[in-house]
Amino acid sequence: MERRYLSAVCSIGSGVRQGSCLSPAIFNVFMNVFILELRKLNCGFHVNGVFVGCLLYADDITLLSPSVRGLQMMLDTCHEIACYVSLSFNVYKCRCMAIGKMYNAVISPLRIGNSQTEWSNCIKYLGVYVVSCKHVKFDINPVKRSFYAACNSIFSHSHVK
């Protein structure tokens, strides 16, 4: 029989400093809990039997589900895990988007804890704009505008004679 011991409750005033060599490792330990629990739900997106319902890059999380009900279950699980490990989601940065036949349907807001998430027609993820549509579509116009603005700024500050 395994014995477990608990220490006295203590308060930690600061975490691992951003940029510390420990930050990625500790973050990965926390994120692995999310991935394992979401995989157990068996309601996220799968490709050839492989779970791809949770995409992570740094502190950005993307949840993919073929149904609104499944997505809500995934959000509920993420919220429960976050509460358990003392993390929180910034609901103001969270967005939902539909892609497929029902992309323009009116869908009730989903919830993360007691807060609602907004549905959006376009989401910026890792600098790329994904557009809600019948098929996966990307909008590169904002990136092009930014590139041209940077080029114009460099050109206007150069001293070409």
mmCIF file of C-alpha atoms in Angstrom:
data_model
loop_
_atom_site.group_PDB
_atom_site.id
_atom_site.type_symbol
_atom_site.label_atom_id
_atom_site.label_comp_id
_atom_site.label_asym_id
_atom_site.label_seq_id
_atom_site.Cartn_x
_atom_site.Cartn_y
_atom_site.Cartn_z
ATOM 1 C CA MET A 1 0.000 0.000 0.000
ATOM 2 C CA GLU A 2 1.373 3.374 -1.040
ATOM 3 C CA ARG A 3 1.587 6.088 1.593
ATOM 4 C CA ARG A 4 1.202 9.723 0.697
ATOM 5 C CA TYR A 5 2.247 12.646 2.825
ATOM 6 C CA LEU A 6 1.231 16.278 2.518
ATOM 7 C CA SER A 7 3.268 19.230 3.674
ATOM 8 C CA ALA A 8 1.835 22.212 5.480
ATOM 9 C CA VAL A 9 0.162 24.810 3.244
ATOM 10 C CA CYS A 10 2.545 27.563 2.148
ATOM 11 C CA SER A 11 2.198 30.579 -0.103
ATOM 12 C CA ILE A 12 4.558 31.113 -3.038
ATOM 13 C CA GLY A 13 4.925 34.784 -3.885
ATOM 14 C CA SER A 14 6.697 34.449 -7.213
ATOM 15 C CA GLY A 15 7.097 31.825 -9.878
ATOM 16 C CA VAL A 16 9.835 30.984 -12.326
ATOM 17 C CA ARG A 17 11.162 34.076 -14.064
ATOM 18 C CA GLN A 18 10.209 34.393 -17.745
ATOM 19 C CA GLY A 19 13.264 33.576 -19.829
ATOM 20 C CA SER A 20 14.685 31.294 -17.153
ATOM 21 C CA CYS A 21 16.096 27.990 -18.401
ATOM 22 C CA LEU A 22 13.556 26.254 -16.121
ATOM 23 C CA SER A 23 10.527 28.053 -17.582
ATOM 24 C CA PRO A 24 9.990 25.812 -20.647
ATOM 25 C CA ALA A 25 10.461 22.586 -18.675
ATOM 26 C CA ILE A 26 8.059 23.575 -15.903
ATOM 27 C CA PHE A 27 5.536 24.905 -18.431
ATOM 28 C CA ASN A 28 5.708 21.606 -20.366
ATOM 29 C CA VAL A 29 4.977 19.634 -17.200
ATOM 30 C CA PHE A 30 1.823 21.729 -16.642
ATOM 31 C CA MET A 31 0.760 21.557 -20.309
ATOM 32 C CA ASN A 32 1.208 17.796 -20.450
ATOM 33 C CA VAL A 33 -1.571 17.473 -17.862
ATOM 34 C CA PHE A 34 -3.939 19.348 -20.212
ATOM 35 C CA ILE A 35 -3.039 17.176 -23.202
ATOM 36 C CA LEU A 36 -3.438 13.891 -21.323
ATOM 37 C CA GLU A 37 -6.829 14.843 -19.862
ATOM 38 C CA LEU A 38 -8.149 16.200 -23.170
ATOM 39 C CA ARG A 39 -7.063 13.011 -24.943
ATOM 40 C CA LYS A 40 -9.020 10.947 -22.385
ATOM 41 C CA LEU A 41 -12.257 12.814 -23.279
ATOM 42 C CA ASN A 42 -12.192 11.286 -26.763
ATOM 43 C CA CYS A 43 -14.238 14.179 -28.151
ATOM 44 C CA GLY A 44 -11.615 16.366 -29.809
ATOM 45 C CA PHE A 45 -10.408 16.302 -33.391
ATOM 46 C CA HIS A 46 -8.706 13.111 -34.627
ATOM 47 C CA VAL A 47 -6.810 12.424 -37.853
ATOM 48 C CA ASN A 48 -6.378 8.736 -38.724
ATOM 49 C CA GLY A 49 -7.045 7.865 -35.099
ATOM 50 C CA VAL A 50 -4.431 10.306 -33.768
ATOM 51 C CA PHE A 51 -5.634 12.993 -31.340
ATOM 52 C CA VAL A 52 -4.885 16.483 -32.674
ATOM 53 C CA GLY A 53 -7.579 18.292 -30.694
ATOM 54 C CA CYS A 54 -5.093 20.323 -28.671
ATOM 55 C CA LEU A 55 -2.385 22.325 -30.432
ATOM 56 C CA LEU A 56 0.134 24.133 -28.263
ATOM 57 C CA TYR A 57 2.812 26.667 -29.018
ATOM 58 C CA ALA A 58 4.358 28.516 -26.094
ATOM 59 C CA ASP A 59 1.382 29.743 -24.049
ATOM 60 C CA ASP A 60 -1.085 29.617 -26.972
ATOM 61 C CA ILE A 61 -3.551 26.753 -26.888
ATOM 62 C CA THR A 62 -5.869 25.844 -29.752
ATOM 63 C CA LEU A 63 -8.670 23.346 -29.149
ATOM 64 C CA LEU A 64 -10.170 21.580 -32.161
ATOM 65 C CA SER A 65 -13.446 19.676 -32.032
ATOM 66 C CA PRO A 66 -15.878 18.477 -34.701
ATOM 67 C CA SER A 67 -18.814 19.479 -32.468
ATOM 68 C CA VAL A 68 -19.779 22.437 -30.293
ATOM 69 C CA ARG A 69 -20.732 20.052 -27.482
ATOM 70 C CA GLY A 70 -17.293 18.409 -27.651
ATOM 71 C CA LEU A 71 -15.592 21.792 -27.624
ATOM 72 C CA GLN A 72 -17.545 22.817 -24.522
ATOM 73 C CA MET A 73 -16.486 19.574 -22.822
ATOM 74 C CA MET A 74 -12.865 20.365 -23.692
ATOM 75 C CA LEU A 75 -13.198 23.908 -22.320
ATOM 76 C CA ASP A 76 -14.745 22.564 -19.106
ATOM 77 C CA THR A 77 -11.866 20.117 -18.705
ATOM 78 C CA CYS A 78 -9.269 22.837 -19.340
ATOM 79 C CA HIS A 79 -10.946 25.075 -16.754
ATOM 80 C CA GLU A 80 -11.017 22.282 -14.153
ATOM 81 C CA ILE A 81 -7.345 21.472 -14.722
ATOM 82 C CA ALA A 82 -6.369 25.148 -14.610
ATOM 83 C CA CYS A 83 -8.131 25.546 -11.272
ATOM 84 C CA TYR A 84 -6.457 22.404 -9.944
ATOM 85 C CA VAL A 85 -2.922 23.546 -10.903
ATOM 86 C CA SER A 86 -3.555 27.222 -9.979
ATOM 87 C CA LEU A 87 -3.478 28.574 -13.534
ATOM 88 C CA SER A 88 -6.061 30.752 -15.217
ATOM 89 C CA PHE A 89 -7.166 31.560 -18.750
ATOM 90 C CA ASN A 90 -7.565 35.114 -19.971
ATOM 91 C CA VAL A 91 -11.117 34.812 -21.322
ATOM 92 C CA TYR A 92 -10.771 38.188 -23.057
ATOM 93 C CA LYS A 93 -8.148 36.636 -25.341
ATOM 94 C CA CYS A 94 -10.174 33.462 -26.004
ATOM 95 C CA ARG A 95 -12.194 33.125 -29.191
ATOM 96 C CA CYS A 96 -14.256 30.415 -30.855
ATOM 97 C CA MET A 97 -14.532 29.956 -34.589
ATOM 98 C CA ALA A 98 -16.480 27.547 -36.781
ATOM 99 C CA ILE A 99 -15.116 26.077 -39.993
ATOM 100 C CA GLY A 100 -17.247 23.826 -42.193
ATOM 101 C CA LYS A 101 -20.798 23.584 -43.498
ATOM 102 C CA MET A 102 -22.254 25.401 -40.486
ATOM 103 C CA TYR A 103 -19.591 28.158 -40.330
ATOM 104 C CA ASN A 104 -22.177 30.960 -40.547
ATOM 105 C CA ALA A 105 -24.716 29.443 -38.118
ATOM 106 C CA VAL A 106 -25.650 31.356 -34.984
ATOM 107 C CA ILE A 107 -24.127 29.447 -32.069
ATOM 108 C CA SER A 108 -24.596 30.206 -28.394
ATOM 109 C CA PRO A 109 -21.475 31.435 -26.577
ATOM 110 C CA LEU A 110 -19.354 28.761 -24.939
ATOM 111 C CA ARG A 111 -18.146 29.086 -21.362
ATOM 112 C CA ILE A 112 -14.843 28.915 -19.576
ATOM 113 C CA GLY A 113 -15.820 28.719 -15.932
ATOM 114 C CA ASN A 114 -18.287 31.541 -15.303
ATOM 115 C CA SER A 115 -17.204 33.598 -18.333
ATOM 116 C CA GLN A 116 -18.418 33.443 -21.918
ATOM 117 C CA THR A 117 -16.200 33.219 -24.975
ATOM 118 C CA GLU A 118 -16.970 35.167 -28.124
ATOM 119 C CA TRP A 119 -17.459 33.663 -31.584
ATOM 120 C CA SER A 120 -15.326 35.265 -34.249
ATOM 121 C CA ASN A 121 -15.125 35.270 -38.054
ATOM 122 C CA CYS A 122 -11.338 35.606 -38.020
ATOM 123 C CA ILE A 123 -8.706 34.594 -35.491
ATOM 124 C CA LYS A 124 -5.057 35.595 -35.400
ATOM 125 C CA TYR A 125 -2.942 32.640 -34.292
ATOM 126 C CA LEU A 126 0.851 32.836 -34.278
ATOM 127 C CA GLY A 127 0.731 35.804 -36.654
ATOM 128 C CA VAL A 128 -1.527 34.062 -39.183
ATOM 129 C CA TYR A 129 -5.158 35.026 -39.698
ATOM 130 C CA VAL A 130 -7.516 32.037 -39.970
ATOM 131 C CA VAL A 131 -10.902 32.897 -41.512
ATOM 132 C CA SER A 132 -14.230 31.224 -40.677
ATOM 133 C CA CYS A 133 -15.499 29.703 -43.882
ATOM 134 C CA LYS A 134 -16.656 26.427 -45.447
ATOM 135 C CA HIS A 135 -13.020 25.283 -45.803
ATOM 136 C CA VAL A 136 -9.862 26.299 -43.951
ATOM 137 C CA LYS A 137 -8.854 29.699 -45.274
ATOM 138 C CA PHE A 138 -6.041 32.083 -44.359
ATOM 139 C CA ASP A 139 -5.986 35.853 -44.795
ATOM 140 C CA ILE A 140 -2.477 37.128 -45.597
ATOM 141 C CA ASN A 141 -3.530 40.735 -46.315
ATOM 142 C CA PRO A 142 -2.730 42.049 -42.792
ATOM 143 C CA VAL A 143 0.757 40.524 -43.015
ATOM 144 C CA LYS A 144 1.281 42.042 -46.475
ATOM 145 C CA ARG A 145 0.150 45.483 -45.232
ATOM 146 C CA SER A 146 2.547 45.248 -42.307
ATOM 147 C CA PHE A 147 5.398 44.235 -44.618
ATOM 148 C CA TYR A 148 4.724 47.107 -47.041
ATOM 149 C CA ALA A 149 4.488 49.578 -44.139
ATOM 150 C CA ALA A 150 7.869 48.381 -42.832
ATOM 151 C CA CYS A 151 9.401 48.684 -46.320
ATOM 152 C CA ASN A 152 7.981 52.185 -46.763
ATOM 153 C CA SER A 153 9.327 53.209 -43.361
ATOM 154 C CA ILE A 154 12.810 51.961 -44.233
ATOM 155 C CA PHE A 155 12.661 53.621 -47.647
ATOM 156 C CA SER A 156 11.501 56.959 -46.193
ATOM 157 C CA HIS A 157 14.433 56.960 -43.744
ATOM 158 C CA SER A 158 17.056 56.053 -46.335
ATOM 159 C CA HIS A 159 19.136 58.714 -48.006
ATOM 160 C CA VAL A 160 19.158 57.575 -51.623
ATOM 161 C CA LYS A 161 20.446 60.246 -54.006
#
